[in-house]
Amino acid sequence: MGTLVRGALSALYVGSARKCRTLLFDRRRLFSADVIGPSPHSEHAGTAAVGHGDDELYCRLYRTHIPTSPVQKALLAAGSGVAALLDPYRHDMVAVLGETTGELALRRLRDRMRGDPEGYQILQERPRIRVSTLDLERLGAMPDGSFGREYLRFLDENGVTPDSRADVKFVDDEELAFVIQRYREVHDLMHTLLGMPTNMLGEVVVKWFEAVQTGLPMCILGAVLGPLRLSARRLQLLTATLIPWALRNGMNAHCLLNVYYEQRWEQSLESLREELGIEPPPQL
């Protein structure tokens, strides 16, 4: 299934390139190597595309964009959904599923960010969480218990890197593309805040929290179907303790996309949890 979806992605890329005429968008409207362009230009980009006819509605809106029709998105969603169900660690398929099914949820998240001072600043400045933007040496020198030090400890202990998050491809709005990119890049920060590992149990707990916080269909699907892969003992722990904890915190906590994490590294993890309304994590 994964091979079929990858083949479809290649065909879509070629087909989109043939469909598009050459549009000389301002460079500031496109993804740079590490930063999505500022949101004010996305509206102008949309106007420019409409002005050049229907074909341009499917032209690239940012550097990694692959234009797709509604039918193509539905096929990608179905194929990636099956592939992700068969192998939840296929992060590429999970990413495609999130992009092709999440437009309404992304618009709601974008509006929440616009209505929050810190979230609005994030939308304007478009920070990225990648190895190239992080001072890992500085994070490692921070005291134990600080948010930055505990985040770096999480990365080291679980063998993950910020650069493992795929670039957005199938979201047909430049600002919404940044919102889902930001969601991906703060996922490991949510693990740190929630005190959850990257094993299947920890991922399911985070997905329940994210499902409440974001409303993304991908998160809801992962939260509902993920427990099917757990042992009886872990399933009992999940249903009796962890899901109620995740739901309660997801509903009561501050929207975690409205947190400028890059300005919170020196804050203690305990005080940041208290500020955001996150209870201490239960023992696994």
PDB file of C-alpha atoms in Angstrom:
ATOM      1  CA  MET A   1       0.000   0.000   0.000  1.00  0.00           C
ATOM      2  CA  GLY A   2       2.808   2.407   0.877  1.00  0.00           C
ATOM      3  CA  THR A   3       4.442   1.732  -2.518  1.00  0.00           C
ATOM      4  CA  LEU A   4       1.195   2.487  -4.340  1.00  0.00           C
ATOM      5  CA  VAL A   5       0.748   5.750  -2.461  1.00  0.00           C
ATOM      6  CA  ARG A   6       4.351   6.782  -3.182  1.00  0.00           C
ATOM      7  CA  GLY A   7       3.757   6.082  -6.873  1.00  0.00           C
ATOM      8  CA  ALA A   8       0.611   8.197  -6.787  1.00  0.00           C
ATOM      9  CA  LEU A   9       2.534  11.050  -5.174  1.00  0.00           C
ATOM     10  CA  SER A  10       5.135  10.985  -7.954  1.00  0.00           C
ATOM     11  CA  ALA A  11       2.415  11.007 -10.609  1.00  0.00           C
ATOM     12  CA  LEU A  12       0.660  13.914  -8.914  1.00  0.00           C
ATOM     13  CA  TYR A  13       3.863  15.937  -8.808  1.00  0.00           C
ATOM     14  CA  VAL A  14       4.510  15.437 -12.519  1.00  0.00           C
ATOM     15  CA  GLY A  15       0.890  16.088 -13.454  1.00  0.00           C
ATOM     16  CA  SER A  16       0.754  19.272 -11.413  1.00  0.00           C
ATOM     17  CA  ALA A  17       3.936  20.567 -12.989  1.00  0.00           C
ATOM     18  CA  ARG A  18       2.454  20.069 -16.449  1.00  0.00           C
ATOM     19  CA  LYS A  19      -0.822  21.712 -15.475  1.00  0.00           C
ATOM     20  CA  CYS A  20       0.710  24.847 -14.014  1.00  0.00           C
ATOM     21  CA  ARG A  21       1.836  27.783 -16.091  1.00  0.00           C
ATOM     22  CA  THR A  22       4.876  29.687 -14.936  1.00  0.00           C
ATOM     23  CA  LEU A  23       3.901  32.196 -12.252  1.00  0.00           C
ATOM     24  CA  LEU A  24       6.578  34.497 -10.896  1.00  0.00           C
ATOM     25  CA  PHE A  25       5.391  34.784  -7.303  1.00  0.00           C
ATOM     26  CA  ASP A  26       7.343  37.011  -4.978  1.00  0.00           C
ATOM     27  CA  ARG A  27       9.974  34.873  -3.196  1.00  0.00           C
ATOM     28  CA  ARG A  28       8.595  35.996   0.133  1.00  0.00           C
ATOM     29  CA  ARG A  29       5.392  34.062  -0.565  1.00  0.00           C
ATOM     30  CA  LEU A  30       7.156  30.729  -0.843  1.00  0.00           C
ATOM     31  CA  PHE A  31       8.738  28.327   1.593  1.00  0.00           C
ATOM     32  CA  SER A  32      12.397  29.098   2.041  1.00  0.00           C
ATOM     33  CA  ALA A  33      14.741  26.282   2.994  1.00  0.00           C
ATOM     34  CA  ASP A  34      13.572  26.465   6.606  1.00  0.00           C
ATOM     35  CA  VAL A  35      10.874  29.138   6.911  1.00  0.00           C
ATOM     36  CA  ILE A  36       7.383  29.435   5.488  1.00  0.00           C
ATOM     37  CA  GLY A  37       6.787  32.907   4.087  1.00  0.00           C
ATOM     38  CA  PRO A  38       4.846  35.487   6.141  1.00  0.00           C
ATOM     39  CA  SER A  39       1.085  35.196   6.089  1.00  0.00           C
ATOM     40  CA  PRO A  40       0.168  38.615   4.625  1.00  0.00           C
ATOM     41  CA  HIS A  41       1.472  37.481   1.231  1.00  0.00           C
ATOM     42  CA  SER A  42      -0.683  34.363   1.032  1.00  0.00           C
ATOM     43  CA  GLU A  43      -3.786  36.442   0.260  1.00  0.00           C
ATOM     44  CA  HIS A  44      -1.977  38.208  -2.585  1.00  0.00           C
ATOM     45  CA  ALA A  45      -0.733  34.876  -3.897  1.00  0.00           C
ATOM     46  CA  GLY A  46      -4.301  33.563  -4.032  1.00  0.00           C
ATOM     47  CA  THR A  47      -5.466  36.687  -5.880  1.00  0.00           C
ATOM     48  CA  ALA A  48      -2.650  36.335  -8.376  1.00  0.00           C
ATOM     49  CA  ALA A  49      -3.544  32.729  -9.054  1.00  0.00           C
ATOM     50  CA  VAL A  50      -7.218  33.469  -9.677  1.00  0.00           C
ATOM     51  CA  GLY A  51      -6.289  36.280 -11.994  1.00  0.00           C
ATOM     52  CA  HIS A  52      -4.423  33.877 -14.282  1.00  0.00           C
ATOM     53  CA  GLY A  53      -7.337  31.481 -14.807  1.00  0.00           C
ATOM     54  CA  ASP A  54      -8.578  28.198 -13.402  1.00  0.00           C
ATOM     55  CA  ASP A  55      -5.419  26.233 -14.136  1.00  0.00           C
ATOM     56  CA  GLU A  56      -3.454  28.484 -11.810  1.00  0.00           C
ATOM     57  CA  LEU A  57      -5.718  27.584  -8.902  1.00  0.00           C
ATOM     58  CA  TYR A  58      -3.737  24.338  -8.813  1.00  0.00           C
ATOM     59  CA  CYS A  59      -0.293  25.943  -9.102  1.00  0.00           C
ATOM     60  CA  ARG A  60       2.259  25.810  -6.323  1.00  0.00           C
ATOM     61  CA  LEU A  61       1.591  28.156  -3.420  1.00  0.00           C
ATOM     62  CA  TYR A  62       4.841  27.413  -1.579  1.00  0.00           C
ATOM     63  CA  ARG A  63       8.090  25.590  -2.247  1.00  0.00           C
ATOM     64  CA  THR A  64       6.982  22.065  -1.286  1.00  0.00           C
ATOM     65  CA  HIS A  65       3.352  22.369  -2.421  1.00  0.00           C
ATOM     66  CA  ILE A  66       1.933  19.636  -4.675  1.00  0.00           C
ATOM     67  CA  PRO A  67      -1.410  20.883  -6.054  1.00  0.00           C
ATOM     68  CA  THR A  68      -4.222  18.319  -5.999  1.00  0.00           C
ATOM     69  CA  SER A  69      -7.905  18.246  -6.890  1.00  0.00           C
ATOM     70  CA  PRO A  70     -10.598  17.173  -4.381  1.00  0.00           C
ATOM     71  CA  VAL A  71     -10.782  13.744  -6.025  1.00  0.00           C
ATOM     72  CA  GLN A  72      -7.027  13.306  -5.791  1.00  0.00           C
ATOM     73  CA  LYS A  73      -7.101  14.335  -2.135  1.00  0.00           C
ATOM     74  CA  ALA A  74      -9.815  11.762  -1.420  1.00  0.00           C
ATOM     75  CA  LEU A  75      -7.747   9.003  -3.050  1.00  0.00           C
ATOM     76  CA  LEU A  76      -4.641  10.060  -1.137  1.00  0.00           C
ATOM     77  CA  ALA A  77      -6.597  10.164   2.119  1.00  0.00           C
ATOM     78  CA  ALA A  78      -7.969   6.651   1.577  1.00  0.00           C
ATOM     79  CA  GLY A  79      -4.625   5.151   0.582  1.00  0.00           C
ATOM     80  CA  SER A  80      -2.614   6.842   3.314  1.00  0.00           C
ATOM     81  CA  GLY A  81      -5.269   5.981   5.897  1.00  0.00           C
ATOM     82  CA  VAL A  82      -5.014   2.262   5.110  1.00  0.00           C
ATOM     83  CA  ALA A  83      -1.205   2.394   5.071  1.00  0.00           C
ATOM     84  CA  ALA A  84      -1.091   4.241   8.405  1.00  0.00           C
ATOM     85  CA  LEU A  85      -3.519   1.743   9.926  1.00  0.00           C
ATOM     86  CA  LEU A  86      -1.332  -1.174   8.853  1.00  0.00           C
ATOM     87  CA  ASP A  87       1.802   0.538  10.164  1.00  0.00           C
ATOM     88  CA  PRO A  88       1.275   3.457  12.607  1.00  0.00           C
ATOM     89  CA  TYR A  89       5.005   4.252  12.447  1.00  0.00           C
ATOM     90  CA  ARG A  90       4.730   5.173   8.757  1.00  0.00           C
ATOM     91  CA  HIS A  91       5.047   8.864   9.521  1.00  0.00           C
ATOM     92  CA  ASP A  92       4.976   9.768   5.833  1.00  0.00           C
ATOM     93  CA  MET A  93       1.539   8.192   5.432  1.00  0.00           C
ATOM     94  CA  VAL A  94       0.290   9.773   8.657  1.00  0.00           C
ATOM     95  CA  ALA A  95       1.456  13.144   7.315  1.00  0.00           C
ATOM     96  CA  VAL A  96      -0.423  12.698   4.020  1.00  0.00           C
ATOM     97  CA  LEU A  97      -3.575  11.677   5.906  1.00  0.00           C
ATOM     98  CA  GLY A  98      -3.369  14.765   8.111  1.00  0.00           C
ATOM     99  CA  GLU A  99      -2.945  17.131   5.188  1.00  0.00           C
ATOM    100  CA  THR A 100      -5.715  15.687   3.025  1.00  0.00           C
ATOM    101  CA  THR A 101      -8.385  15.475   5.744  1.00  0.00           C
ATOM    102  CA  GLY A 102      -7.651  18.397   8.056  1.00  0.00           C
ATOM    103  CA  GLU A 103      -8.713  21.601   6.289  1.00  0.00           C
ATOM    104  CA  LEU A 104     -11.680  22.487   8.531  1.00  0.00           C
ATOM    105  CA  ALA A 105      -9.749  21.739  11.713  1.00  0.00           C
ATOM    106  CA  LEU A 106      -6.751  23.722  10.447  1.00  0.00           C
ATOM    107  CA  ARG A 107      -8.945  26.742   9.761  1.00  0.00           C
ATOM    108  CA  ARG A 108     -10.284  26.598  13.320  1.00  0.00           C
ATOM    109  CA  LEU A 109      -6.758  26.302  14.697  1.00  0.00           C
ATOM    110  CA  ARG A 110      -5.584  29.207  12.536  1.00  0.00           C
ATOM    111  CA  ASP A 111      -8.441  31.343  13.860  1.00  0.00           C
ATOM    112  CA  ARG A 112      -7.529  30.445  17.457  1.00  0.00           C
ATOM    113  CA  MET A 113      -3.956  31.467  16.776  1.00  0.00           C
ATOM    114  CA  ARG A 114      -5.068  34.749  15.231  1.00  0.00           C
ATOM    115  CA  GLY A 115      -7.148  35.483  18.321  1.00  0.00           C
ATOM    116  CA  ASP A 116      -4.294  34.910  20.778  1.00  0.00           C
ATOM    117  CA  PRO A 117      -1.417  37.439  21.147  1.00  0.00           C
ATOM    118  CA  GLU A 118       1.277  34.756  21.306  1.00  0.00           C
ATOM    119  CA  GLY A 119      -0.358  32.662  18.613  1.00  0.00           C
ATOM    120  CA  TYR A 120      -0.668  35.703  16.349  1.00  0.00           C
ATOM    121  CA  GLN A 121       3.035  36.450  16.840  1.00  0.00           C
ATOM    122  CA  ILE A 122       3.851  32.884  15.806  1.00  0.00           C
ATOM    123  CA  LEU A 123       1.747  33.250  12.653  1.00  0.00           C
ATOM    124  CA  GLN A 124       3.553  36.458  11.771  1.00  0.00           C
ATOM    125  CA  GLU A 125       7.106  35.327  12.499  1.00  0.00           C
ATOM    126  CA  ARG A 126       6.802  31.729  11.271  1.00  0.00           C
ATOM    127  CA  PRO A 127       9.419  30.100  13.552  1.00  0.00           C
ATOM    128  CA  ARG A 128      10.620  26.599  12.693  1.00  0.00           C
ATOM    129  CA  ILE A 129      11.849  23.941  15.106  1.00  0.00           C
ATOM    130  CA  ARG A 130      14.711  22.192  13.364  1.00  0.00           C
ATOM    131  CA  VAL A 131      18.291  21.287  14.166  1.00  0.00           C
ATOM    132  CA  SER A 132      19.409  24.307  12.143  1.00  0.00           C
ATOM    133  CA  THR A 133      17.307  26.683  14.271  1.00  0.00           C
ATOM    134  CA  LEU A 134      18.034  25.169  17.698  1.00  0.00           C
ATOM    135  CA  ASP A 135      21.103  25.817  19.822  1.00  0.00           C
ATOM    136  CA  LEU A 136      21.438  22.257  21.127  1.00  0.00           C
ATOM    137  CA  GLU A 137      24.607  23.078  23.047  1.00  0.00           C
ATOM    138  CA  ARG A 138      22.783  25.843  24.915  1.00  0.00           C
ATOM    139  CA  LEU A 139      19.834  23.556  25.679  1.00  0.00           C
ATOM    140  CA  GLY A 140      22.211  20.908  27.001  1.00  0.00           C
ATOM    141  CA  ALA A 141      23.853  23.435  29.331  1.00  0.00           C
ATOM    142  CA  MET A 142      20.557  24.422  30.938  1.00  0.00           C
ATOM    143  CA  PRO A 143      19.774  23.120  34.432  1.00  0.00           C
ATOM    144  CA  ASP A 144      17.870  19.895  34.928  1.00  0.00           C
ATOM    145  CA  GLY A 145      14.155  20.570  35.119  1.00  0.00           C
ATOM    146  CA  SER A 146      14.234  23.467  32.656  1.00  0.00           C
ATOM    147  CA  PHE A 147      11.966  23.044  29.656  1.00  0.00           C
ATOM    148  CA  GLY A 148      14.853  23.265  27.176  1.00  0.00           C
ATOM    149  CA  ARG A 149      16.973  20.685  29.007  1.00  0.00           C
ATOM    150  CA  GLU A 150      14.070  18.258  29.406  1.00  0.00           C
ATOM    151  CA  TYR A 151      13.163  18.613  25.732  1.00  0.00           C
ATOM    152  CA  LEU A 152      16.731  17.772  24.726  1.00  0.00           C
ATOM    153  CA  ARG A 153      16.684  14.823  27.156  1.00  0.00           C
ATOM    154  CA  PHE A 154      13.473  13.584  25.498  1.00  0.00           C
ATOM    155  CA  LEU A 155      15.128  13.744  22.055  1.00  0.00           C
ATOM    156  CA  ASP A 156      18.236  11.899  23.266  1.00  0.00           C
ATOM    157  CA  GLU A 157      16.422   9.186  25.214  1.00  0.00           C
ATOM    158  CA  ASN A 158      13.994   8.420  22.390  1.00  0.00           C
ATOM    159  CA  GLY A 159      16.460   8.749  19.527  1.00  0.00           C
ATOM    160  CA  VAL A 160      14.422  11.342  17.631  1.00  0.00           C
ATOM    161  CA  THR A 161      15.348  14.580  15.897  1.00  0.00           C
ATOM    162  CA  PRO A 162      13.353  17.722  15.023  1.00  0.00           C
ATOM    163  CA  ASP A 163      14.330  17.186  11.390  1.00  0.00           C
ATOM    164  CA  SER A 164      12.253  14.003  11.177  1.00  0.00           C
ATOM    165  CA  ARG A 165       9.079  16.014  10.525  1.00  0.00           C
ATOM    166  CA  ALA A 166       8.080  15.992   6.853  1.00  0.00           C
ATOM    167  CA  ASP A 167       7.428  19.192   4.925  1.00  0.00           C
ATOM    168  CA  VAL A 168       3.808  19.959   4.083  1.00  0.00           C
ATOM    169  CA  LYS A 169       2.757  19.191   0.499  1.00  0.00           C
ATOM    170  CA  PHE A 170      -1.014  18.895   0.025  1.00  0.00           C
ATOM    171  CA  VAL A 171      -2.510  21.845   1.928  1.00  0.00           C
ATOM    172  CA  ASP A 172      -3.805  24.393  -0.604  1.00  0.00           C
ATOM    173  CA  ASP A 173      -3.376  27.449   1.595  1.00  0.00           C
ATOM    174  CA  GLU A 174       0.009  28.836   2.556  1.00  0.00           C
ATOM    175  CA  GLU A 175      -1.012  29.964   6.035  1.00  0.00           C
ATOM    176  CA  LEU A 176      -2.767  26.694   6.856  1.00  0.00           C
ATOM    177  CA  ALA A 177       0.323  24.874   5.612  1.00  0.00           C
ATOM    178  CA  PHE A 178       2.330  26.665   8.283  1.00  0.00           C
ATOM    179  CA  VAL A 179      -0.244  25.769  10.953  1.00  0.00           C
ATOM    180  CA  ILE A 180       0.043  22.028  10.293  1.00  0.00           C
ATOM    181  CA  GLN A 181       3.825  22.319   9.937  1.00  0.00           C
ATOM    182  CA  ARG A 182       3.932  24.003  13.335  1.00  0.00           C
ATOM    183  CA  TYR A 183       1.717  21.274  14.782  1.00  0.00           C
ATOM    184  CA  ARG A 184       4.169  18.636  13.532  1.00  0.00           C
ATOM    185  CA  GLU A 185       7.209  20.422  14.860  1.00  0.00           C
ATOM    186  CA  VAL A 186       5.775  20.950  18.359  1.00  0.00           C
ATOM    187  CA  HIS A 187       4.640  17.312  18.622  1.00  0.00           C
ATOM    188  CA  ASP A 188       7.793  16.305  20.497  1.00  0.00           C
ATOM    189  CA  LEU A 189       7.348  19.338  22.757  1.00  0.00           C
ATOM    190  CA  MET A 190       3.876  18.030  23.601  1.00  0.00           C
ATOM    191  CA  HIS A 191       5.467  14.694  24.506  1.00  0.00           C
ATOM    192  CA  THR A 192       7.815  16.590  26.827  1.00  0.00           C
ATOM    193  CA  LEU A 193       5.022  18.596  28.434  1.00  0.00           C
ATOM    194  CA  LEU A 194       2.824  15.527  28.847  1.00  0.00           C
ATOM    195  CA  GLY A 195       5.687  13.336  30.070  1.00  0.00           C
ATOM    196  CA  MET A 196       4.900  10.628  27.520  1.00  0.00           C
ATOM    197  CA  PRO A 197       7.427   8.355  25.751  1.00  0.00           C
ATOM    198  CA  THR A 198       7.369   7.550  22.042  1.00  0.00           C
ATOM    199  CA  ASN A 199       6.220   3.931  22.430  1.00  0.00           C
ATOM    200  CA  MET A 200       2.736   2.966  21.251  1.00  0.00           C
ATOM    201  CA  LEU A 201       1.122   3.662  24.634  1.00  0.00           C
ATOM    202  CA  GLY A 202       2.702   7.107  24.886  1.00  0.00           C
ATOM    203  CA  GLU A 203       1.778   7.995  21.312  1.00  0.00           C
ATOM    204  CA  VAL A 204      -1.854   6.986  21.864  1.00  0.00           C
ATOM    205  CA  VAL A 205      -2.089   9.151  24.987  1.00  0.00           C
ATOM    206  CA  VAL A 206      -0.646  12.135  23.111  1.00  0.00           C
ATOM    207  CA  LYS A 207      -3.076  11.495  20.241  1.00  0.00           C
ATOM    208  CA  TRP A 208      -6.052  11.629  22.640  1.00  0.00           C
ATOM    209  CA  PHE A 209      -4.758  14.951  23.971  1.00  0.00           C
ATOM    210  CA  GLU A 210      -4.133  16.291  20.443  1.00  0.00           C
ATOM    211  CA  ALA A 211      -7.530  15.087  19.219  1.00  0.00           C
ATOM    212  CA  VAL A 212      -9.241  17.261  21.813  1.00  0.00           C
ATOM    213  CA  GLN A 213      -6.892  20.206  21.298  1.00  0.00           C
ATOM    214  CA  THR A 214      -6.829  20.241  17.481  1.00  0.00           C
ATOM    215  CA  GLY A 215      -9.858  18.342  16.186  1.00  0.00           C
ATOM    216  CA  LEU A 216      -7.686  16.957  13.377  1.00  0.00           C
ATOM    217  CA  PRO A 217      -9.263  13.775  11.916  1.00  0.00           C
ATOM    218  CA  MET A 218      -5.808  12.176  11.828  1.00  0.00           C
ATOM    219  CA  CYS A 219      -5.472  12.601  15.598  1.00  0.00           C
ATOM    220  CA  ILE A 220      -8.970  11.290  16.247  1.00  0.00           C
ATOM    221  CA  LEU A 221      -8.294   8.224  14.075  1.00  0.00           C
ATOM    222  CA  GLY A 222      -4.999   7.544  15.849  1.00  0.00           C
ATOM    223  CA  ALA A 223      -6.613   7.923  19.264  1.00  0.00           C
ATOM    224  CA  VAL A 224      -9.443   5.515  18.453  1.00  0.00           C
ATOM    225  CA  LEU A 225      -7.516   2.857  16.510  1.00  0.00           C
ATOM    226  CA  GLY A 226      -4.146   3.033  18.250  1.00  0.00           C
ATOM    227  CA  PRO A 227      -5.293   1.081  21.333  1.00  0.00           C
ATOM    228  CA  LEU A 228      -5.969  -1.956  19.129  1.00  0.00           C
ATOM    229  CA  ARG A 229      -2.225  -2.611  19.115  1.00  0.00           C
ATOM    230  CA  LEU A 230      -1.798  -2.536  22.900  1.00  0.00           C
ATOM    231  CA  SER A 231      -1.505  -5.492  25.253  1.00  0.00           C
ATOM    232  CA  ALA A 232      -4.372  -6.205  27.662  1.00  0.00           C
ATOM    233  CA  ARG A 233      -2.434  -4.765  30.603  1.00  0.00           C
ATOM    234  CA  ARG A 234      -1.580  -1.534  28.816  1.00  0.00           C
ATOM    235  CA  LEU A 235      -5.091  -1.245  27.421  1.00  0.00           C
ATOM    236  CA  GLN A 236      -6.495  -1.413  30.944  1.00  0.00           C
ATOM    237  CA  LEU A 237      -4.064   1.291  32.094  1.00  0.00           C
ATOM    238  CA  LEU A 238      -4.994   3.413  29.084  1.00  0.00           C
ATOM    239  CA  THR A 239      -8.754   3.226  29.540  1.00  0.00           C
ATOM    240  CA  ALA A 240      -8.796   3.467  33.323  1.00  0.00           C
ATOM    241  CA  THR A 241      -6.240   6.229  33.835  1.00  0.00           C
ATOM    242  CA  LEU A 242      -4.525   7.679  30.801  1.00  0.00           C
ATOM    243  CA  ILE A 243      -7.433   8.486  28.475  1.00  0.00           C
ATOM    244  CA  PRO A 244      -9.412  10.321  31.202  1.00  0.00           C
ATOM    245  CA  TRP A 245      -6.232  12.241  32.080  1.00  0.00           C
ATOM    246  CA  ALA A 246      -5.550  13.128  28.416  1.00  0.00           C
ATOM    247  CA  LEU A 247      -9.153  14.201  27.752  1.00  0.00           C
ATOM    248  CA  ARG A 248      -9.302  16.333  30.881  1.00  0.00           C
ATOM    249  CA  ASN A 249      -6.033  18.063  30.109  1.00  0.00           C
ATOM    250  CA  GLY A 250      -6.840  18.472  26.415  1.00  0.00           C
ATOM    251  CA  MET A 251     -10.043  20.297  27.303  1.00  0.00           C
ATOM    252  CA  ASN A 252      -8.656  22.400  30.155  1.00  0.00           C
ATOM    253  CA  ALA A 253      -5.171  23.273  28.913  1.00  0.00           C
ATOM    254  CA  HIS A 254      -4.240  26.371  26.955  1.00  0.00           C
ATOM    255  CA  CYS A 255      -4.063  25.765  23.186  1.00  0.00           C
ATOM    256  CA  LEU A 256      -0.528  24.448  22.800  1.00  0.00           C
ATOM    257  CA  LEU A 257      -0.158  25.916  19.308  1.00  0.00           C
ATOM    258  CA  ASN A 258      -0.377  29.342  20.934  1.00  0.00           C
ATOM    259  CA  VAL A 259       2.833  28.825  22.895  1.00  0.00           C
ATOM    260  CA  TYR A 260       6.071  30.347  21.584  1.00  0.00           C
ATOM    261  CA  TYR A 261       8.211  27.497  22.864  1.00  0.00           C
ATOM    262  CA  GLU A 262      11.423  29.000  21.577  1.00  0.00           C
ATOM    263  CA  GLN A 263      11.011  31.758  24.187  1.00  0.00           C
ATOM    264  CA  ARG A 264      10.344  29.299  27.041  1.00  0.00           C
ATOM    265  CA  TRP A 265      13.471  27.129  27.060  1.00  0.00           C
ATOM    266  CA  GLU A 266      14.761  28.519  30.365  1.00  0.00           C
ATOM    267  CA  GLN A 267      11.409  28.217  32.145  1.00  0.00           C
ATOM    268  CA  SER A 268      11.049  25.197  34.398  1.00  0.00           C
ATOM    269  CA  LEU A 269       8.979  22.370  32.980  1.00  0.00           C
ATOM    270  CA  GLU A 270       6.910  22.305  36.158  1.00  0.00           C
ATOM    271  CA  SER A 271       6.010  26.006  35.996  1.00  0.00           C
ATOM    272  CA  LEU A 272       5.243  25.809  32.265  1.00  0.00           C
ATOM    273  CA  ARG A 273       2.852  22.921  32.883  1.00  0.00           C
ATOM    274  CA  GLU A 274       1.191  24.909  35.649  1.00  0.00           C
ATOM    275  CA  GLU A 275       0.896  27.989  33.416  1.00  0.00           C
ATOM    276  CA  LEU A 276      -0.665  25.998  30.587  1.00  0.00           C
ATOM    277  CA  GLY A 277      -3.030  24.059  32.818  1.00  0.00           C
ATOM    278  CA  ILE A 278      -1.423  20.628  32.378  1.00  0.00           C
ATOM    279  CA  GLU A 279      -1.580  18.272  35.330  1.00  0.00           C
ATOM    280  CA  PRO A 280       1.516  16.254  36.324  1.00  0.00           C
ATOM    281  CA  PRO A 281       1.614  13.112  34.173  1.00  0.00           C
ATOM    282  CA  PRO A 282       0.523   9.806  35.707  1.00  0.00           C
ATOM    283  CA  GLN A 283       2.998   6.989  36.197  1.00  0.00           C
ATOM    284  CA  LEU A 284       3.165   4.541  33.278  1.00  0.00           C
TER     285      LEU A 284
END
